[in-house]
Coordinates of C-alpha atoms and ligand atoms in Angstrom, one line a residue:
M1 CA 0.0 0.0 0.0
C2 CA 1.4 3.4 -0.9
A3 CA 1.1 6.1 1.8
D4 CA 2.2 9.0 -0.4
K5 CA -1.1 10.9 0.0
T6 CA -2.3 13.0 2.9
A7 CA -5.6 14.2 4.1
K8 CA -5.8 17.7 5.5
L9 CA -8.0 18.2 8.6
S10 CA -8.7 21.5 10.4
V11 CA -9.7 21.1 14.1
N12 CA -10.2 24.1 16.4
G13 CA -8.2 26.3 14.1
K14 CA -5.3 24.0 13.8
E15 CA -4.3 22.1 10.6
Y16 CA -3.4 18.4 10.6
D17 CA -1.9 16.3 7.8
L18 CA -3.2 12.7 8.1
P19 CA -1.4 10.0 6.1
M20 CA -3.5 8.1 3.6
M21 CA -3.1 4.5 2.4
S22 CA -4.2 3.0 -0.9
P23 CA -5.4 -0.6 -1.0
V24 CA -5.0 -3.1 -3.8
M25 CA -8.7 -2.6 -4.5
G26 CA -11.4 -0.4 -2.9
P27 CA -11.4 3.1 -1.3
D28 CA -8.3 4.8 0.0
V29 CA -8.1 5.1 3.8
V30 CA -7.2 8.0 6.1
D31 CA -4.9 6.8 8.8
I32 CA -6.3 8.4 12.0
R33 CA -4.2 6.3 14.5
K34 CA -2.4 9.4 15.8
L35 CA -5.4 11.8 15.6
Y36 CA -6.4 11.7 19.3
D37 CA -2.8 12.1 20.5
E38 CA -2.2 15.0 18.1
A39 CA -5.6 16.8 18.0
D40 CA -7.3 15.5 21.2
V41 CA -10.4 14.5 19.2
F42 CA -12.1 11.2 18.4
T43 CA -13.9 10.3 15.1
F44 CA -17.5 9.2 15.5
D45 CA -18.8 6.2 13.5
P46 CA -21.1 4.0 15.7
G47 CA -22.1 1.5 12.9
F48 CA -18.6 1.6 11.4
T49 CA -20.2 2.7 8.1
S50 CA -17.0 4.6 7.2
T51 CA -14.4 2.8 9.2
A52 CA -11.8 0.3 8.1
A53 CA -11.0 -1.7 11.3
C54 CA -8.1 -3.7 9.9
K55 CA -6.0 -4.6 6.9
S56 CA -7.0 -7.9 5.3
A57 CA -6.0 -10.0 2.3
I58 CA -8.8 -12.5 2.5
T59 CA -12.1 -11.3 1.0
Y60 CA -12.9 -8.3 -1.1
I61 CA -16.4 -6.9 -1.7
D62 CA -17.4 -4.2 -4.2
G63 CA -20.9 -3.2 -3.1
D64 CA -21.6 -1.1 -6.2
K65 CA -20.5 -3.8 -8.7
G66 CA -22.0 -6.6 -6.6
E67 CA -18.6 -8.3 -6.6
L68 CA -17.3 -10.8 -4.0
L69 CA -13.8 -12.3 -4.2
Y70 CA -12.3 -14.9 -2.0
R71 CA -8.5 -14.3 -2.2
G72 CA -9.2 -12.7 -5.6
Y73 CA -11.4 -15.5 -7.0
P74 CA -15.0 -14.4 -7.9
I75 CA -17.6 -16.2 -5.9
E76 CA -19.5 -17.1 -9.0
Q77 CA -16.6 -19.1 -10.4
L78 CA -15.9 -20.8 -7.0
A79 CA -19.6 -21.7 -6.6
A80 CA -19.5 -23.3 -10.1
E81 CA -16.1 -25.0 -10.1
S82 CA -14.9 -25.5 -6.5
T83 CA -16.0 -27.2 -3.2
H84 CA -16.4 -25.9 0.3
L85 CA -13.3 -27.7 1.5
E86 CA -11.2 -26.3 -1.3
V87 CA -12.6 -22.8 -0.5
C88 CA -11.6 -23.5 3.2
F89 CA -8.0 -24.2 2.0
L90 CA -8.0 -21.1 -0.2
L91 CA -9.3 -18.8 2.6
L92 CA -7.0 -20.3 5.3
Y93 CA -3.7 -20.4 3.2
G94 CA -4.3 -17.9 0.4
E95 CA -3.9 -20.1 -2.7
L96 CA -5.9 -22.8 -4.4
P97 CA -4.4 -26.2 -3.3
T98 CA -2.6 -28.6 -5.5
K99 CA -4.1 -32.1 -5.8
A100 CA -1.7 -33.4 -3.1
Q101 CA -2.4 -30.5 -0.8
M102 CA -6.1 -31.0 -1.1
E103 CA -5.8 -34.7 -0.4
D104 CA -3.8 -34.0 2.8
F105 CA -6.2 -31.2 3.9
T106 CA -9.3 -33.3 3.3
S107 CA -7.7 -36.2 5.3
R108 CA -6.8 -33.9 8.2
I109 CA -10.4 -32.4 8.3
T110 CA -12.0 -35.8 7.9
R111 CA -10.0 -37.2 10.9
H112 CA -11.1 -34.4 13.2
T113 CA -14.9 -34.7 12.6
M114 CA -15.7 -36.7 15.8
V115 CA -16.1 -34.7 19.1
H116 CA -14.8 -35.9 22.5
E117 CA -17.3 -38.5 23.7
Q118 CA -17.7 -36.6 27.0
M119 CA -19.2 -33.7 25.0
H120 CA -22.3 -35.7 24.3
Y121 CA -23.3 -35.1 28.0
F122 CA -23.2 -31.3 27.4
F123 CA -26.3 -31.6 25.2
R124 CA -28.2 -33.3 28.1
G125 CA -28.1 -30.0 30.0
F126 CA -30.2 -28.2 27.4
R127 CA -33.9 -28.4 27.0
R128 CA -35.0 -30.4 24.0
D129 CA -36.7 -27.3 22.6
S130 CA -33.5 -25.1 22.9
H131 CA -32.7 -23.2 19.7
P132 CA -29.8 -25.0 18.1
M133 CA -27.8 -21.7 18.0
A134 CA -28.0 -21.6 21.9
T135 CA -26.6 -25.1 22.0
M136 CA -23.9 -24.3 19.5
V137 CA -22.7 -21.2 21.4
G138 CA -22.5 -23.3 24.5
V139 CA -20.9 -26.4 23.1
V140 CA -18.4 -24.6 20.8
G141 CA -17.3 -22.4 23.8
A142 CA -17.0 -25.6 25.8
M143 CA -14.5 -27.0 23.3
S144 CA -11.9 -25.0 25.2
A145 CA -12.7 -27.2 28.2
F146 CA -11.7 -30.3 26.2
Y147 CA -9.0 -29.5 23.7
H148 CA -6.3 -28.1 26.0
D149 CA -3.6 -28.9 23.5
S150 CA -4.8 -26.3 21.0
L151 CA -5.4 -23.2 23.2
D152 CA -2.0 -21.5 23.0
I153 CA -2.6 -18.8 20.4
T154 CA 1.2 -18.0 20.3
D155 CA 2.0 -21.5 19.0
P156 CA 1.4 -21.7 15.2
W157 CA 0.9 -25.5 15.4
Q158 CA -1.8 -25.2 18.1
R159 CA -3.5 -22.5 16.0
E160 CA -3.5 -24.9 13.1
V161 CA -4.9 -27.8 15.1
A162 CA -7.7 -25.5 16.6
A163 CA -8.6 -24.4 13.1
M164 CA -8.8 -28.0 11.8
R165 CA -10.9 -29.1 14.8
M166 CA -13.4 -26.3 14.4
I167 CA -13.9 -26.6 10.7
A168 CA -14.2 -30.4 11.1
K169 CA -16.4 -30.4 14.2
L170 CA -18.9 -27.6 13.6
P171 CA -21.0 -29.8 11.3
T172 CA -20.9 -32.6 13.9
I173 CA -22.0 -30.3 16.7
A174 CA -24.7 -28.6 14.6
A175 CA -26.1 -32.0 13.6
M176 CA -26.0 -33.1 17.2
A177 CA -27.9 -30.0 18.2
Y178 CA -30.5 -30.9 15.6
K179 CA -30.8 -34.5 16.5
Y180 CA -31.1 -33.5 20.2
S181 CA -34.0 -31.1 19.4
V182 CA -35.9 -33.9 17.6
G183 CA -35.2 -36.6 20.1
Q184 CA -33.2 -38.8 17.8
P185 CA -29.9 -40.4 18.6
F186 CA -26.7 -38.7 17.5
V187 CA -25.3 -40.0 14.3
Y188 CA -21.5 -40.3 14.1
P189 CA -19.6 -38.8 11.2
K190 CA -18.6 -41.2 8.3
N191 CA -15.2 -40.7 6.9
S192 CA -16.2 -42.1 3.6
L193 CA -18.5 -39.1 2.9
S194 CA -17.7 -35.6 1.6
Y195 CA -18.0 -32.7 4.0
A196 CA -21.5 -31.7 2.9
A197 CA -22.7 -35.3 2.5
N198 CA -21.4 -36.1 6.0
F199 CA -23.4 -33.2 7.5
L200 CA -26.6 -34.3 5.7
H201 CA -26.0 -37.9 6.9
M202 CA -25.5 -36.8 10.5
C203 CA -28.7 -34.8 10.4
F204 CA -31.0 -37.1 8.5
A205 CA -29.8 -40.7 9.0
V206 CA -31.4 -42.9 11.7
P207 CA -30.0 -46.2 13.1
T208 CA -33.0 -48.1 11.9
E209 CA -32.3 -47.9 8.2
D210 CA -29.7 -47.0 5.6
Y211 CA -29.6 -43.4 4.5
V212 CA -28.1 -42.5 1.1
V213 CA -27.3 -38.9 0.6
N214 CA -29.1 -37.4 -2.5
P215 CA -26.2 -36.1 -4.7
V216 CA -28.4 -33.1 -5.7
L217 CA -28.7 -32.1 -2.1
E218 CA -25.1 -32.8 -1.4
K219 CA -24.0 -30.4 -4.2
A220 CA -26.6 -27.8 -3.1
M221 CA -25.4 -28.0 0.5
D222 CA -21.8 -27.7 -0.5
R223 CA -22.6 -24.6 -2.7
I224 CA -24.5 -23.0 0.2
M225 CA -21.5 -23.5 2.4
M226 CA -19.1 -21.9 -0.1
L227 CA -21.4 -18.9 -0.5
H228 CA -21.4 -18.2 3.2
A229 CA -17.8 -19.0 3.9
D230 CA -16.5 -15.4 4.4
H231 CA -17.6 -11.9 3.9
E232 CA -15.0 -9.3 4.9
Q233 CA -15.5 -7.5 8.2
N234 CA -19.2 -8.3 8.9
A235 CA -20.6 -8.1 12.4
S236 CA -19.7 -11.6 13.5
T237 CA -16.3 -11.6 12.0
S238 CA -15.6 -8.3 13.7
T239 CA -16.8 -9.9 16.9
V240 CA -14.3 -12.8 16.4
R241 CA -11.5 -10.3 15.7
L242 CA -12.3 -8.2 18.7
A243 CA -12.5 -11.2 21.0
G244 CA -9.3 -12.6 19.6
S245 CA -7.5 -9.2 20.1
S246 CA -7.7 -9.8 23.9
G247 CA -5.9 -13.1 23.5
A248 CA -9.0 -15.3 24.1
N249 CA -8.6 -18.9 23.0
P250 CA -9.9 -19.7 19.5
F251 CA -12.9 -21.7 20.6
A252 CA -14.1 -18.9 22.8
C253 CA -13.7 -16.4 19.8
I254 CA -15.7 -18.6 17.4
A255 CA -18.4 -19.0 20.1
A256 CA -18.6 -15.2 20.3
G257 CA -18.9 -15.1 16.5
I258 CA -21.8 -17.7 16.6
A259 CA -23.6 -15.6 19.2
C260 CA -23.3 -12.4 17.1
L261 CA -24.4 -14.3 13.9
W262 CA -27.6 -15.3 15.6
G263 CA -29.1 -11.9 15.4
P264 CA -32.0 -11.4 12.8
A265 CA -30.2 -8.4 11.3
H266 CA -27.2 -10.7 10.5
G267 CA -27.1 -14.5 10.1
G268 CA -30.5 -15.0 11.8
A269 CA -32.1 -13.3 8.8
N270 CA -32.4 -16.6 6.8
Q271 CA -34.7 -18.0 9.5
A272 CA -36.6 -14.7 9.8
C273 CA -36.9 -14.5 6.0
L274 CA -38.5 -17.9 5.5
E275 CA -40.9 -17.3 8.4
M276 CA -41.8 -13.9 6.8
L277 CA -42.4 -15.6 3.4
R278 CA -44.6 -18.2 5.1
E279 CA -46.5 -15.4 7.0
I280 CA -47.1 -13.6 3.7
G281 CA -48.3 -17.0 2.3
T282 CA -49.7 -16.0 -1.0
V283 CA -48.7 -13.5 -3.8
D284 CA -51.8 -11.4 -3.3
R285 CA -50.7 -10.4 0.2
I286 CA -47.4 -9.1 -0.9
P287 CA -48.5 -5.4 -1.3
E288 CA -49.6 -5.3 2.3
Y289 CA -46.1 -6.3 3.5
I290 CA -44.4 -4.0 1.0
A291 CA -46.4 -1.2 2.6
K292 CA -45.5 -2.2 6.1
A293 CA -41.8 -2.3 5.1
K294 CA -42.1 1.2 3.8
D295 CA -43.8 2.4 7.0
K296 CA -41.2 3.6 9.4
N297 CA -43.6 3.2 12.3
S298 CA -44.3 -0.5 11.6
G299 CA -41.0 -1.6 12.8
F300 CA -41.2 -4.3 10.0
R301 CA -38.4 -4.9 7.5
L302 CA -38.3 -7.3 4.6
M303 CA -36.0 -9.9 5.9
G304 CA -33.4 -11.1 3.4
F305 CA -33.4 -7.6 1.8
G306 CA -30.8 -4.9 2.1
H307 CA -27.2 -4.9 2.9
R308 CA -24.6 -2.5 4.5
V309 CA -22.2 -3.0 1.6
Y310 CA -24.1 -4.3 -1.4
K311 CA -25.9 -1.3 -3.0
N312 CA -26.5 -3.4 -6.0
F313 CA -27.3 -7.1 -6.1
D314 CA -25.6 -9.6 -3.7
P315 CA -23.8 -12.0 -6.0
R316 CA -24.5 -14.8 -3.5
A317 CA -28.3 -14.2 -3.8
T318 CA -28.0 -14.6 -7.6
V319 CA -26.3 -18.0 -7.3
M320 CA -28.7 -19.0 -4.5
K321 CA -31.7 -18.2 -6.6
E322 CA -30.4 -20.4 -9.4
S323 CA -29.7 -23.1 -6.9
A324 CA -33.2 -22.9 -5.5
D325 CA -34.8 -23.3 -8.9
E326 CA -32.5 -26.3 -9.6
V327 CA -33.0 -28.1 -6.3
L328 CA -36.7 -27.7 -6.2
E329 CA -37.0 -28.9 -9.8
L330 CA -34.8 -31.9 -9.2
L331 CA -36.7 -32.8 -6.1
G332 CA -39.9 -32.6 -8.1
I333 CA -41.2 -29.7 -5.9
H334 CA -43.1 -27.7 -8.6
N335 CA -44.9 -24.4 -7.9
N336 CA -43.5 -24.1 -4.4
P337 CA -45.7 -21.4 -2.9
T338 CA -42.9 -19.9 -0.8
L339 CA -40.6 -19.7 -3.8
Q340 CA -43.4 -18.1 -5.8
V341 CA -43.9 -15.5 -3.1
A342 CA -40.2 -14.9 -2.9
K343 CA -39.8 -14.3 -6.6
E344 CA -42.9 -12.1 -6.8
L345 CA -41.8 -10.1 -3.7
E346 CA -38.4 -9.6 -5.3
R347 CA -40.0 -8.5 -8.6
I348 CA -42.3 -6.0 -6.9
A349 CA -39.7 -4.6 -4.5
L350 CA -37.1 -4.1 -7.2
S351 CA -39.6 -2.0 -9.2
D352 CA -40.7 0.1 -6.1
D353 CA -39.1 3.5 -5.7
Y354 CA -38.7 3.0 -2.0
F355 CA -36.4 0.0 -2.4
I356 CA -34.7 1.5 -5.5
S357 CA -34.0 4.8 -3.8
K358 CA -32.6 3.0 -0.7
K359 CA -30.7 0.5 -2.9
L360 CA -32.3 -2.5 -1.2
Y361 CA -31.8 -5.8 -3.0
P362 CA -32.2 -9.4 -1.9
N363 CA -29.2 -10.6 0.1
V364 CA -27.7 -14.0 0.7
D365 CA -30.5 -14.9 3.2
F366 CA -33.4 -14.3 0.8
Y367 CA -33.3 -17.6 -1.1
S368 CA -31.2 -19.8 1.1
G369 CA -34.1 -20.7 3.5
I370 CA -36.1 -22.0 0.5
I371 CA -33.4 -24.5 -0.4
L372 CA -32.8 -25.6 3.2
D373 CA -36.5 -26.0 3.8
A374 CA -36.7 -28.2 0.6
M375 CA -33.9 -30.3 2.1
G376 CA -36.0 -31.0 5.2
F377 CA -34.3 -28.6 7.7
P378 CA -36.5 -26.8 10.2
T379 CA -36.0 -23.0 10.1
S380 CA -34.1 -23.2 13.4
M381 CA -31.3 -25.0 11.6
F382 CA -30.8 -22.3 9.0
T383 CA -28.5 -20.1 11.1
P384 CA -26.5 -23.0 12.5
I385 CA -25.8 -24.0 8.8
F386 CA -24.6 -20.4 8.2
A387 CA -22.3 -20.8 11.3
I388 CA -20.8 -24.0 9.9
S389 CA -20.0 -22.3 6.7
R390 CA -18.7 -19.1 8.2
T391 CA -16.4 -20.9 10.7
V392 CA -13.6 -21.0 8.1
G393 CA -14.0 -17.3 7.4
W394 CA -14.0 -16.5 11.1
I395 CA -10.9 -18.6 11.7
S396 CA -9.0 -17.2 8.6
Q397 CA -9.7 -13.6 9.8
W398 CA -8.7 -14.6 13.4
K399 CA -5.4 -16.1 12.2
E400 CA -4.7 -13.0 10.1
M401 CA -5.4 -10.8 13.1
I402 CA -3.2 -12.9 15.5
T403 CA -0.3 -13.1 13.1
E404 CA -0.4 -9.3 12.7
N405 CA 0.1 -9.1 16.5
G406 CA -2.6 -6.4 16.5
K407 CA -3.4 -4.3 19.5
I408 CA -6.4 -5.1 21.7
G409 CA -9.5 -3.5 20.2
R410 CA -10.7 -0.8 22.4
P411 CA -12.9 1.9 20.8
R412 CA -13.7 5.2 22.6
Q413 CA -17.0 7.0 22.8
L414 CA -18.9 10.3 22.6
Y415 CA -19.9 10.7 26.3
V416 CA -23.4 12.2 26.8
G417 CA -24.0 11.2 30.4
P418 CA -24.2 13.3 33.6
Q419 CA -21.5 15.8 34.6
K420 CA -19.3 14.8 37.7
R421 CA -21.5 15.0 40.8
D422 CA -21.3 14.0 44.5
Y423 CA -23.1 11.1 46.2
V424 CA -26.4 11.9 47.9
D425 CA -27.4 9.9 50.9
V426 CA -30.8 8.1 50.5
R427 CA -32.3 10.3 53.3
H428 CA -31.8 13.4 51.0
R429 CA -33.0 12.0 47.6
Ligands
SDX501 C1 -26.1 -10.7 6.5 O1 -22.3 -7.5 6.8 C2 -22.4 -8.6 6.1 O2 -21.6 -8.8 5.2 C3 -23.5 -9.5 6.5 C4 -23.7 -10.8 5.7 C5 -22.5 -11.7 5.8 O3 -22.3 -12.5 4.9 O4 -21.8 -11.7 6.8 O5 -23.8 -10.4 4.3 C6 -24.9 -11.6 6.1 O6 -26.2 -10.4 7.6 C7 -27.0 -10.2 5.4 C8 -28.1 -9.2 5.9 C9 -29.2 -10.1 6.6 N1 -30.1 -9.2 7.2 C10 -31.4 -9.0 6.8 O7 -31.8 -9.4 5.7 C11 -32.3 -8.2 7.7 C12 -33.0 -7.1 6.9 N2 -32.0 -6.1 6.4 C13 -31.8 -5.0 7.3 O8 -32.0 -5.0 8.6 C14 -30.6 -4.1 6.8 O9 -30.7 -4.0 5.4 C15 -29.2 -4.5 7.1 C16 -29.1 -4.7 8.6 C17 -28.8 -5.7 6.4 C18 -28.2 -3.4 6.7 O10 -28.6 -2.3 7.5 P1 -27.8 -0.9 7.4 O11 -26.7 -1.0 6.3 O12 -27.4 -0.4 8.7 O13 -28.9 0.0 6.7 P2 -30.0 0.8 7.6 O14 -30.6 -0.2 8.6 O15 -29.4 2.0 8.0 O16 -31.1 1.0 6.5 C19 -30.9 2.0 5.5 C20 -32.3 2.4 5.1 C21 -33.2 2.7 6.3 O17 -34.2 3.7 5.9 P3 -33.9 5.3 6.4 O18 -33.7 5.3 7.9 O19 -32.7 5.7 5.6 O20 -35.2 6.0 5.9 O21 -33.0 1.4 4.4 C22 -34.1 0.9 5.1 C23 -33.9 1.4 6.6 O22 -35.2 1.6 7.2 N3 -34.0 -0.6 5.1 C24 -35.0 -1.4 4.9 C25 -34.5 -2.7 4.9 N4 -33.2 -2.6 5.1 C26 -32.9 -1.3 5.2 N5 -36.3 -1.1 4.8 C27 -37.1 -2.2 4.6 N6 -36.7 -3.5 4.6 C28 -35.4 -3.8 4.8 N7 -34.9 -5.1 4.7

């Protein structure tokens, strides 16, 4: 990055030259690290709409072009040509693997898919009707109580083992959370299956009969995982980075990311979106919901619509929409009412001045729920599947932050509370 540019800032009658840095792609940044020391002022950016919190070489998003690159590779090409595990290698190590590297990586992940047998008892502490995200936050955080040989973040080998364990075990833990919620026995991973097929098998197999994974669903699941793998400095990734900046162990950091992802404004939107589409029910009720979404007082938003960065289409939604058509067709699910409502809602919204003016387009969560529902997942499993996929992105960003030996993240504030005042005894209040 070249730093030959400066930004001029005038504060309280004094001029300051702030260095600027230019990225490989995207906007230049103004380096304000010395601003407070030199000018005794903070910048103010509560939602981080104009703030670059870090340098990163992992994922690039161009919100105007609707472009998403993992280590420079367009998401559309990866979704068409790659696999989730190959994308995991790419995000973790920066390059597409050779055949030998991929075989070794696949073998390492495959041999870490089982969880410590004692962890089965963790699930017993949860109510059967617990949301699987609650279970995952608890059980993933508890991994730090079991895997003591991969907690030292200063040891590259322990960081690597923790990364393998989480990428490998998140599907197992999510499947266990699902099985526990439906009262069925846990299904062990099968090393003969692909990453996506293994997850489907652990969710839907039962001990009483053979379960053969449908290759259409296996491919669709793998593509869904690729599409959700990483996304620059989104809320949950920023949570993982902030937790990691204190030196917390990797399992605790990923548990923090899962907790943040759960929110309906973030990863929880896929569940909220399908529930919204089901509530709308039929195409003729769409105008009523469009009107609610435009009414500030309604508190209602079209779930699966809008994005902080994409002010044009979300490239993942485009791929997901194609995948939804393909999966439902191949499963013989014709005229799916929810898909019909989704497509008509998209058509109407994209021709409505409110959505056009605010640049609101379907995001990654708009169609994913339709595919997952067709696969047989309850809506409560949609965000856990997002968490499985995003684990590699969280870990890749966490590793990048750790190896940069960054400072602990500690934002300041604009204080608007009471002036200094003396304590008043209760008899005089
Ligand atoms: C994900 O950051 C990431 O990269 C996230 C993610 C990832 O891969 O990690 O891409 C995954 O989280 C996708 C987003 C899923 N969330 C939803 O679908 C929930 C619905 N969408 C919104 O809540 C909203 O669009 C956000 C949270 C996604 C983005 O919010 P911003 O950027 O803070 O925008 P905003 O809330 O300030 O909204 C801007 C305007 C507002 O109107 P005004 O106050 O300017 O008049 O647009 C309106 C909003 O009221 N608006 C919507 C809307 N989203 C924004 N109005 C109706 N329906 C919506 N969905």
